[in-house]
């Protein structure tokens, strides 16, 4: 029986054979009885059959069955033979039957257990197992796993042959040839055709049994083959893609052995594919001083410690040359364990070259900015040209240079500065090259036509008509390259800068453009300095003329005032006297205009000269000049940041109040300290002004017949703002513009311990 308790065809055949054997033995016993005429012997032999049969078929109950049969034997023996000495022999036979039953039962049990074990292996195997005839291929037995592979193969129908599915005759002959020679063949890959006509890839293992029977074990590897093909195709695509990358792609194991490198990686380091196949360690592509750092970084990665992704190293080629590179790594994981690293090795030589060039360019631009700043801020041409030439020589890595400026009204250029020469060379230079003639070639090309020149210094410069005396001198002191850069603007050329080098090659186009631009900047700075000097000289001359004019006009006005006052005293009151007073007023106004112009000029000249000024002293001095006006003032003891022109503010404000308020006007001057400032107010009881928004503008006058030229309040605003304060106008009584006006302004206090009058407030009246 099989494991399911049903009889198989093999079981039936076995039972039939066993029945035939038993029948034969019975016939043999009958013949023995007839021949020997001894019933006891026949009975003894006959009882072996049921004992063996029962013990074999029922191993668990075999001993009990043998015992029962043995008792039956004793009973039969007792019945046939009365008690005699042969009864002892029968008893001994009893124990023989029980022993035989025990032995057969044990053997049967072992056989059945082994059969069940191997049957389970056979039926429950994950592979197809079948027994076939080696000659015909007929299937004698197969397990259930053969069903999905071959359809009806395990139905054991007549005429079913394994060879119907294995159609490759050569492949089949090879397998069975090896099987006959070796008796066992393990995992040969074959191709079968299933019942649906589908090609199935299998691994076949075979072994020979008794006779022509062969056991075959087949494993369907179609899915695995498909996965392998997919993996192989994926790997092929990966390799093709990796080979297309311009960067070096690689894989390392934990021993730093390179297990994979793409085409770029192999070429980058100068190796070949065979070199990689033979084995290359990552230490071979790193110079010695970089290896320990690489080892430490890989170790940190292996431990799972934080490590920057993108580390700069120095790569080592097979020929010994090195190059800068950036490595990006990621771990290769298998079962959550790091088994190696995968990464990209990027050659950053171009980037480094660009960074170095950019750093040089930034340095050059920084130097250019320094030169331009020095050129625009310095008033001394010689100083900034000397500084600029030193910076340019250092920036371009040149050895020597000189700057010449044209001299107005001549055809010569004078030396301003020369640098980079030894004492002996400089002495010779000073003797022969202090001045250059701008009208002869090639200097005419530089100074007049503003054409730059960049050339090599050659041994034939002495005989060359195009070689300047400067270039010949450069050859004598070992220079190899020479350049002449005009210092020119769109208007004119003001000079030429010459530079030379003992070790450099010719200039790049970028350097040429930069040096020419520098020449223009230097020329612009020279012209600015020249214009500044000319402007300063013109300003000095204009101030001189203004001083002379003011002095002469004041003298004339003084004389005119004197005569007018004398004439007014001689002529009695009346119409002629009125005209005399008008003449006197006009001359006084003319004198005031001259004073205002002089004040404005002084503001421009001394606006930066701020110093501590006692405010009370300034106010008291101005009050004394207006003794006919009623002025109230309370001293504050404040010291402010101003200068001697502060009195002009109070003079103008008091003058305006008296002019518009008349002889009866009352003026009050107040000082209020607030934080680090004081607020000064000058109030009057005059007619006021409704629109106060524009009274501080220059030449802004009122509508009264007494209005002046509009300079007084403008001068006040200019002075207060030059002190860092502000000035404004408001109604003396808020909301009543016709009842007087107040001018307020702020001044910064002078911060120093102990400054201040310390006196108490007092009242002062100009009228007494």
PDB file of N, CA, C and O in Angstrom, residues 304-366:
ATOM      1  N   UNK A 304      29.141  52.499   9.898  1.00  0.00           N
ATOM      2  CA  UNK A 304      27.883  53.246   9.879  1.00  0.00           C
ATOM      3  C   UNK A 304      28.006  54.639  10.441  1.00  0.00           C
ATOM      4  O   UNK A 304      27.002  55.305  10.707  1.00  0.00           O
ATOM      5  N   UNK A 305      29.252  55.115  10.640  1.00  0.00           N
ATOM      6  CA  UNK A 305      29.445  56.464  11.160  1.00  0.00           C
ATOM      7  C   UNK A 305      29.226  57.488  10.053  1.00  0.00           C
ATOM      8  O   UNK A 305      29.360  57.190   8.869  1.00  0.00           O
ATOM      9  N   UNK A 306      28.872  58.700  10.473  1.00  0.00           N
ATOM     10  CA  UNK A 306      28.631  59.775   9.504  1.00  0.00           C
ATOM     11  C   UNK A 306      29.930  60.127   8.795  1.00  0.00           C
ATOM     12  O   UNK A 306      30.984  60.270   9.419  1.00  0.00           O
ATOM     13  N   UNK A 307      29.839  60.252   7.489  1.00  0.00           N
ATOM     14  CA  UNK A 307      31.003  60.597   6.676  1.00  0.00           C
ATOM     15  C   UNK A 307      30.524  61.410   5.489  1.00  0.00           C
ATOM     16  O   UNK A 307      29.474  61.104   4.912  1.00  0.00           O
ATOM     17  N   UNK A 308      31.240  62.478   5.141  1.00  0.00           N
ATOM     18  CA  UNK A 308      30.774  63.312   4.025  1.00  0.00           C
ATOM     19  C   UNK A 308      30.744  62.538   2.718  1.00  0.00           C
ATOM     20  O   UNK A 308      31.636  61.742   2.430  1.00  0.00           O
ATOM     21  N   UNK A 309      29.682  62.745   1.943  1.00  0.00           N
ATOM     22  CA  UNK A 309      29.560  62.087   0.642  1.00  0.00           C
ATOM     23  C   UNK A 309      30.090  63.041  -0.416  1.00  0.00           C
ATOM     24  O   UNK A 309      29.435  63.981  -0.805  1.00  0.00           O
ATOM     25  N   UNK A 310      31.257  62.789  -0.852  1.00  0.00           N
ATOM     26  CA  UNK A 310      31.923  63.685  -1.781  1.00  0.00           C
ATOM     27  C   UNK A 310      33.203  64.192  -1.136  1.00  0.00           C
ATOM     28  O   UNK A 310      33.220  65.264  -0.537  1.00  0.00           O
ATOM     29  N   UNK A 311      34.251  63.377  -1.217  1.00  0.00           N
ATOM     30  CA  UNK A 311      35.528  63.695  -0.570  1.00  0.00           C
ATOM     31  C   UNK A 311      36.580  63.886  -1.650  1.00  0.00           C
ATOM     32  O   UNK A 311      36.672  63.107  -2.604  1.00  0.00           O
ATOM     33  N   UNK A 312      37.361  64.932  -1.487  1.00  0.00           N
ATOM     34  CA  UNK A 312      38.389  65.232  -2.487  1.00  0.00           C
ATOM     35  C   UNK A 312      39.671  64.452  -2.172  1.00  0.00           C
ATOM     36  O   UNK A 312      40.153  64.442  -1.028  1.00  0.00           O
ATOM     37  N   UNK A 313      40.181  63.774  -3.193  1.00  0.00           N
ATOM     38  CA  UNK A 313      41.421  63.006  -3.080  1.00  0.00           C
ATOM     39  C   UNK A 313      42.333  63.386  -4.249  1.00  0.00           C
ATOM     40  O   UNK A 313      41.948  64.154  -5.138  1.00  0.00           O
ATOM     41  N   UNK A 314      43.524  62.784  -4.214  1.00  0.00           N
ATOM     42  CA  UNK A 314      44.439  62.881  -5.350  1.00  0.00           C
ATOM     43  C   UNK A 314      44.520  61.503  -5.994  1.00  0.00           C
ATOM     44  O   UNK A 314      44.846  60.515  -5.333  1.00  0.00           O
ATOM     45  N   UNK A 315      44.168  61.419  -7.293  1.00  0.00           N
ATOM     46  CA  UNK A 315      44.221  60.153  -8.007  1.00  0.00           C
ATOM     47  C   UNK A 315      45.611  59.872  -8.551  1.00  0.00           C
ATOM     48  O   UNK A 315      46.373  60.791  -8.860  1.00  0.00           O
ATOM     49  N   UNK A 316      45.955  58.582  -8.645  1.00  0.00           N
ATOM     50  CA  UNK A 316      47.268  58.156  -9.137  1.00  0.00           C
ATOM     51  C   UNK A 316      47.070  57.276 -10.364  1.00  0.00           C
ATOM     52  O   UNK A 316      46.433  56.213 -10.284  1.00  0.00           O
ATOM     53  N   UNK A 317      47.605  57.713 -11.499  1.00  0.00           N
ATOM     54  CA  UNK A 317      47.502  56.921 -12.729  1.00  0.00           C
ATOM     55  C   UNK A 317      48.586  55.831 -12.756  1.00  0.00           C
ATOM     56  O   UNK A 317      49.534  55.858 -11.965  1.00  0.00           O
ATOM     57  N   UNK A 318      48.426  54.914 -13.696  1.00  0.00           N
ATOM     58  CA  UNK A 318      49.375  53.807 -13.816  1.00  0.00           C
ATOM     59  C   UNK A 318      50.771  54.311 -14.155  1.00  0.00           C
ATOM     60  O   UNK A 318      51.772  53.733 -13.720  1.00  0.00           O
ATOM     61  N   UNK A 319      50.848  55.423 -14.928  1.00  0.00           N
ATOM     62  CA  UNK A 319      52.160  55.960 -15.310  1.00  0.00           C
ATOM     63  C   UNK A 319      52.784  56.835 -14.229  1.00  0.00           C
ATOM     64  O   UNK A 319      53.855  57.420 -14.433  1.00  0.00           O
ATOM     65  N   UNK A 320      52.109  56.968 -13.062  1.00  0.00           N
ATOM     66  CA  UNK A 320      52.679  57.724 -11.950  1.00  0.00           C
ATOM     67  C   UNK A 320      52.217  59.159 -11.857  1.00  0.00           C
ATOM     68  O   UNK A 320      52.507  59.838 -10.857  1.00  0.00           O
ATOM     69  N   UNK A 321      51.504  59.662 -12.862  1.00  0.00           N
ATOM     70  CA  UNK A 321      51.003  61.039 -12.801  1.00  0.00           C
ATOM     71  C   UNK A 321      49.789  61.100 -11.874  1.00  0.00           C
ATOM     72  O   UNK A 321      49.089  60.107 -11.667  1.00  0.00           O
ATOM     73  N   UNK A 322      49.547  62.275 -11.312  1.00  0.00           N
ATOM     74  CA  UNK A 322      48.442  62.462 -10.370  1.00  0.00           C
ATOM     75  C   UNK A 322      47.486  63.529 -10.895  1.00  0.00           C
ATOM     76  O   UNK A 322      47.830  64.312 -11.781  1.00  0.00           O
ATOM     77  N   UNK A 323      46.301  63.538 -10.319  1.00  0.00           N
ATOM     78  CA  UNK A 323      45.294  64.525 -10.695  1.00  0.00           C
ATOM     79  C   UNK A 323      44.303  64.653  -9.546  1.00  0.00           C
ATOM     80  O   UNK A 323      44.090  63.701  -8.787  1.00  0.00           O
ATOM     81  N   UNK A 324      43.685  65.835  -9.386  1.00  0.00           N
ATOM     82  CA  UNK A 324      42.683  66.010  -8.321  1.00  0.00           C
ATOM     83  C   UNK A 324      41.377  65.329  -8.702  1.00  0.00           C
ATOM     84  O   UNK A 324      40.984  65.318  -9.873  1.00  0.00           O
ATOM     85  N   UNK A 325      40.713  64.744  -7.717  1.00  0.00           N
ATOM     86  CA  UNK A 325      39.470  64.021  -7.995  1.00  0.00           C
ATOM     87  C   UNK A 325      38.543  64.119  -6.801  1.00  0.00           C
ATOM     88  O   UNK A 325      38.964  64.381  -5.673  1.00  0.00           O
ATOM     89  N   UNK A 326      37.250  63.896  -7.079  1.00  0.00           N
ATOM     90  CA  UNK A 326      36.222  63.854  -6.041  1.00  0.00           C
ATOM     91  C   UNK A 326      35.576  62.476  -6.078  1.00  0.00           C
ATOM     92  O   UNK A 326      35.189  61.990  -7.149  1.00  0.00           O
ATOM     93  N   UNK A 327      35.485  61.820  -4.908  1.00  0.00           N
ATOM     94  CA  UNK A 327      34.913  60.475  -4.828  1.00  0.00           C
ATOM     95  C   UNK A 327      33.577  60.541  -4.082  1.00  0.00           C
ATOM     96  O   UNK A 327      33.488  61.103  -2.990  1.00  0.00           O
ATOM     97  N   UNK A 328      32.559  59.932  -4.712  1.00  0.00           N
ATOM     98  CA  UNK A 328      31.241  59.796  -4.098  1.00  0.00           C
ATOM     99  C   UNK A 328      30.981  58.303  -3.882  1.00  0.00           C
ATOM    100  O   UNK A 328      31.057  57.517  -4.829  1.00  0.00           O
ATOM    101  N   UNK A 329      30.690  57.901  -2.644  1.00  0.00           N
ATOM    102  CA  UNK A 329      30.561  56.482  -2.296  1.00  0.00           C
ATOM    103  C   UNK A 329      29.184  56.184  -1.705  1.00  0.00           C
ATOM    104  O   UNK A 329      28.575  57.038  -1.047  1.00  0.00           O
ATOM    105  N   UNK A 330      28.722  54.956  -1.930  1.00  0.00           N
ATOM    106  CA  UNK A 330      27.547  54.432  -1.233  1.00  0.00           C
ATOM    107  C   UNK A 330      27.807  52.962  -0.941  1.00  0.00           C
ATOM    108  O   UNK A 330      28.430  52.262  -1.745  1.00  0.00           O
ATOM    109  N   UNK A 331      27.357  52.453   0.200  1.00  0.00           N
ATOM    110  CA  UNK A 331      27.630  51.054   0.563  1.00  0.00           C
ATOM    111  C   UNK A 331      26.796  50.083  -0.260  1.00  0.00           C
ATOM    112  O   UNK A 331      25.677  50.384  -0.669  1.00  0.00           O
ATOM    113  N   UNK A 332      27.367  48.897  -0.511  1.00  0.00           N
ATOM    114  CA  UNK A 332      26.640  47.795  -1.148  1.00  0.00           C
ATOM    115  C   UNK A 332      26.170  46.871  -0.026  1.00  0.00           C
ATOM    116  O   UNK A 332      26.982  46.369   0.748  1.00  0.00           O
ATOM    117  N   UNK A 333      24.847  46.674   0.080  1.00  0.00           N
ATOM    118  CA  UNK A 333      24.271  45.904   1.176  1.00  0.00           C
ATOM    119  C   UNK A 333      23.806  44.538   0.702  1.00  0.00           C
ATOM    120  O   UNK A 333      23.291  44.389  -0.410  1.00  0.00           O
ATOM    121  N   UNK A 334      23.997  43.533   1.565  1.00  0.00           N
ATOM    122  CA  UNK A 334      23.460  42.194   1.339  1.00  0.00           C
ATOM    123  C   UNK A 334      23.022  41.659   2.685  1.00  0.00           C
ATOM    124  O   UNK A 334      23.829  41.538   3.603  1.00  0.00           O
ATOM    125  N   UNK A 335      21.719  41.391   2.789  1.00  0.00           N
ATOM    126  CA  UNK A 335      21.144  40.960   4.064  1.00  0.00           C
ATOM    127  C   UNK A 335      21.446  41.972   5.168  1.00  0.00           C
ATOM    128  O   UNK A 335      21.821  41.621   6.291  1.00  0.00           O
ATOM    129  N   UNK A 336      21.288  43.263   4.794  1.00  0.00           N
ATOM    130  CA  UNK A 336      21.492  44.385   5.726  1.00  0.00           C
ATOM    131  C   UNK A 336      22.927  44.485   6.225  1.00  0.00           C
ATOM    132  O   UNK A 336      23.180  45.150   7.242  1.00  0.00           O
ATOM    133  N   UNK A 337      23.863  43.872   5.548  1.00  0.00           N
ATOM    134  CA  UNK A 337      25.269  43.983   5.912  1.00  0.00           C
ATOM    135  C   UNK A 337      26.043  44.588   4.748  1.00  0.00           C
ATOM    136  O   UNK A 337      25.762  44.289   3.579  1.00  0.00           O
ATOM    137  N   UNK A 338      27.015  45.436   5.085  1.00  0.00           N
ATOM    138  CA  UNK A 338      27.837  46.072   4.061  1.00  0.00           C
ATOM    139  C   UNK A 338      28.866  45.070   3.561  1.00  0.00           C
ATOM    140  O   UNK A 338      29.655  44.527   4.340  1.00  0.00           O
ATOM    141  N   UNK A 339      28.834  44.809   2.256  1.00  0.00           N
ATOM    142  CA  UNK A 339      29.791  43.856   1.668  1.00  0.00           C
ATOM    143  C   UNK A 339      30.769  44.557   0.724  1.00  0.00           C
ATOM    144  O   UNK A 339      31.652  43.908   0.155  1.00  0.00           O
ATOM    145  N   UNK A 340      30.604  45.852   0.542  1.00  0.00           N
ATOM    146  CA  UNK A 340      31.499  46.585  -0.348  1.00  0.00           C
ATOM    147  C   UNK A 340      30.989  47.995  -0.559  1.00  0.00           C
ATOM    148  O   UNK A 340      30.100  48.480   0.150  1.00  0.00           O
ATOM    149  N   UNK A 341      31.565  48.662  -1.554  1.00  0.00           N
ATOM    150  CA  UNK A 341      31.196  50.042  -1.843  1.00  0.00           C
ATOM    151  C   UNK A 341      31.083  50.233  -3.350  1.00  0.00           C
ATOM    152  O   UNK A 341      31.819  49.623  -4.128  1.00  0.00           O
ATOM    153  N   UNK A 342      30.148  51.086  -3.713  1.00  0.00           N
ATOM    154  CA  UNK A 342      29.958  51.474  -5.113  1.00  0.00           C
ATOM    155  C   UNK A 342      30.105  52.988  -5.186  1.00  0.00           C
ATOM    156  O   UNK A 342      29.615  53.706  -4.315  1.00  0.00           O
ATOM    157  N   UNK A 343      30.800  53.477  -6.196  1.00  0.00           N
ATOM    158  CA  UNK A 343      31.023  54.914  -6.233  1.00  0.00           C
ATOM    159  C   UNK A 343      31.397  55.457  -7.591  1.00  0.00           C
ATOM    160  O   UNK A 343      31.497  54.731  -8.578  1.00  0.00           O
ATOM    161  N   UNK A 344      31.591  56.769  -7.599  1.00  0.00           N
ATOM    162  CA  UNK A 344      31.989  57.508  -8.803  1.00  0.00           C
ATOM    163  C   UNK A 344      33.253  58.287  -8.474  1.00  0.00           C
ATOM    164  O   UNK A 344      33.355  58.925  -7.421  1.00  0.00           O
ATOM    165  N   UNK A 345      34.201  58.220  -9.367  1.00  0.00           N
ATOM    166  CA  UNK A 345      35.486  58.908  -9.230  1.00  0.00           C
ATOM    167  C   UNK A 345      35.512  59.997 -10.300  1.00  0.00           C
ATOM    168  O   UNK A 345      35.595  59.694 -11.487  1.00  0.00           O
ATOM    169  N   UNK A 346      35.395  61.258  -9.888  1.00  0.00           N
ATOM    170  CA  UNK A 346      35.261  62.370 -10.836  1.00  0.00           C
ATOM    171  C   UNK A 346      36.583  63.134 -10.918  1.00  0.00           C
ATOM    172  O   UNK A 346      37.093  63.629  -9.905  1.00  0.00           O
ATOM    173  N   UNK A 347      37.125  63.206 -12.122  1.00  0.00           N
ATOM    174  CA  UNK A 347      38.329  63.998 -12.367  1.00  0.00           C
ATOM    175  C   UNK A 347      37.941  65.475 -12.356  1.00  0.00           C
ATOM    176  O   UNK A 347      37.151  65.931 -13.184  1.00  0.00           O
ATOM    177  N   UNK A 348      38.468  66.236 -11.384  1.00  0.00           N
ATOM    178  CA  UNK A 348      38.107  67.644 -11.250  1.00  0.00           C
ATOM    179  C   UNK A 348      39.272  68.553 -11.645  1.00  0.00           C
ATOM    180  O   UNK A 348      39.378  69.676 -11.152  1.00  0.00           O
ATOM    181  N   UNK A 349      40.121  68.054 -12.539  1.00  0.00           N
ATOM    182  CA  UNK A 349      41.263  68.864 -12.970  1.00  0.00           C
ATOM    183  C   UNK A 349      40.792  70.167 -13.611  1.00  0.00           C
ATOM    184  O   UNK A 349      41.316  71.257 -13.308  1.00  0.00           O
ATOM    185  N   UNK A 350      39.788  70.063 -14.501  1.00  0.00           N
ATOM    186  CA  UNK A 350      39.292  71.273 -15.162  1.00  0.00           C
ATOM    187  C   UNK A 350      38.665  72.227 -14.157  1.00  0.00           C
ATOM    188  O   UNK A 350      38.864  73.443 -14.244  1.00  0.00           O
ATOM    189  N   UNK A 351      37.895  71.661 -13.225  1.00  0.00           N
ATOM    190  CA  UNK A 351      37.264  72.522 -12.227  1.00  0.00           C
ATOM    191  C   UNK A 351      38.307  73.204 -11.354  1.00  0.00           C
ATOM    192  O   UNK A 351      38.199  74.406 -11.061  1.00  0.00           O
ATOM    193  N   UNK A 352      39.342  72.439 -10.961  1.00  0.00           N
ATOM    194  CA  UNK A 352      40.406  73.022 -10.157  1.00  0.00           C
ATOM    195  C   UNK A 352      41.129  74.110 -10.942  1.00  0.00           C
ATOM    196  O   UNK A 352      41.458  75.174 -10.404  1.00  0.00           O
ATOM    197  N   UNK A 353      41.379  73.829 -12.224  1.00  0.00           N
ATOM    198  CA  UNK A 353      42.033  74.829 -13.067  1.00  0.00           C
ATOM    199  C   UNK A 353      41.180  76.082 -13.161  1.00  0.00           C
ATOM    200  O   UNK A 353      41.676  77.213 -13.068  1.00  0.00           O
ATOM    201  N   UNK A 354      39.851  75.860 -13.332  1.00  0.00           N
ATOM    202  CA  UNK A 354      38.944  77.003 -13.406  1.00  0.00           C
ATOM    203  C   UNK A 354      38.921  77.753 -12.080  1.00  0.00           C
ATOM    204  O   UNK A 354      38.925  78.999 -12.059  1.00  0.00           O
ATOM    205  N   UNK A 355      38.878  77.008 -10.951  1.00  0.00           N
ATOM    206  CA  UNK A 355      38.873  77.661  -9.645  1.00  0.00           C
ATOM    207  C   UNK A 355      40.147  78.463  -9.428  1.00  0.00           C
ATOM    208  O   UNK A 355      40.104  79.587  -8.901  1.00  0.00           O
ATOM    209  N   UNK A 356      41.282  77.879  -9.835  1.00  0.00           N
ATOM    210  CA  UNK A 356      42.537  78.614  -9.690  1.00  0.00           C
ATOM    211  C   UNK A 356      42.541  79.862 -10.561  1.00  0.00           C
ATOM    212  O   UNK A 356      42.977  80.937 -10.128  1.00  0.00           O
ATOM    213  N   UNK A 357      42.048  79.687 -11.812  1.00  0.00           N
ATOM    214  CA  UNK A 357      41.977  80.850 -12.702  1.00  0.00           C
ATOM    215  C   UNK A 357      41.031  81.902 -12.144  1.00  0.00           C
ATOM    216  O   UNK A 357      41.301  83.109 -12.215  1.00  0.00           O
ATOM    217  N   UNK A 358      39.904  81.430 -11.556  1.00  0.00           N
ATOM    218  CA  UNK A 358      38.948  82.366 -10.974  1.00  0.00           C
ATOM    219  C   UNK A 358      39.554  83.075  -9.771  1.00  0.00           C
ATOM    220  O   UNK A 358      39.337  84.286  -9.582  1.00  0.00           O
ATOM    221  N   UNK A 359      40.316  82.324  -8.969  1.00  0.00           N
ATOM    222  CA  UNK A 359      40.967  82.947  -7.815  1.00  0.00           C
ATOM    223  C   UNK A 359      41.969  83.998  -8.271  1.00  0.00           C
ATOM    224  O   UNK A 359      42.055  85.099  -7.695  1.00  0.00           O
ATOM    225  N   UNK A 360      42.726  83.640  -9.329  1.00  0.00           N
ATOM    226  CA  UNK A 360      43.679  84.621  -9.875  1.00  0.00           C
ATOM    227  C   UNK A 360      42.936  85.842 -10.393  1.00  0.00           C
ATOM    228  O   UNK A 360      43.334  86.989 -10.148  1.00  0.00           O
ATOM    229  N   UNK A 361      41.817  85.584 -11.136  1.00  0.00           N
ATOM    230  CA  UNK A 361      41.055  86.703 -11.671  1.00  0.00           C
ATOM    231  C   UNK A 361      40.456  87.564 -10.557  1.00  0.00           C
ATOM    232  O   UNK A 361      40.479  88.812 -10.628  1.00  0.00           O
ATOM    233  N   UNK A 362      39.942  86.921  -9.509  1.00  0.00           N
ATOM    234  CA  UNK A 362      39.407  87.690  -8.385  1.00  0.00           C
ATOM    235  C   UNK A 362      40.498  88.512  -7.720  1.00  0.00           C
ATOM    236  O   UNK A 362      40.275  89.665  -7.318  1.00  0.00           O
ATOM    237  N   UNK A 363      41.685  87.887  -7.594  1.00  0.00           N
ATOM    238  CA  UNK A 363      42.816  88.629  -7.032  1.00  0.00           C
ATOM    239  C   UNK A 363      43.169  89.815  -7.915  1.00  0.00           C
ATOM    240  O   UNK A 363      43.427  90.924  -7.425  1.00  0.00           O
ATOM    241  N   UNK A 364      43.160  89.562  -9.235  1.00  0.00           N
ATOM    242  CA  UNK A 364      43.458  90.655 -10.162  1.00  0.00           C
ATOM    243  C   UNK A 364      42.416  91.763 -10.072  1.00  0.00           C
ATOM    244  O   UNK A 364      42.753  92.951 -10.050  1.00  0.00           O
ATOM    245  N   UNK A 365      41.134  91.370 -10.015  1.00  0.00           N
ATOM    246  CA  UNK A 365      40.071  92.377  -9.909  1.00  0.00           C
ATOM    247  C   UNK A 365      40.185  93.152  -8.607  1.00  0.00           C
ATOM    248  O   UNK A 365      39.931  94.363  -8.574  1.00  0.00           O
ATOM    249  N   UNK A 366      40.565  92.427  -7.531  1.00  0.00           N
ATOM    250  CA  UNK A 366      40.747  93.115  -6.255  1.00  0.00           C
ATOM    251  C   UNK A 366      41.866  94.148  -6.351  1.00  0.00           C
ATOM    252  O   UNK A 366      41.734  95.277  -5.866  1.00  0.00           O
TER     253      UNK A 366
END
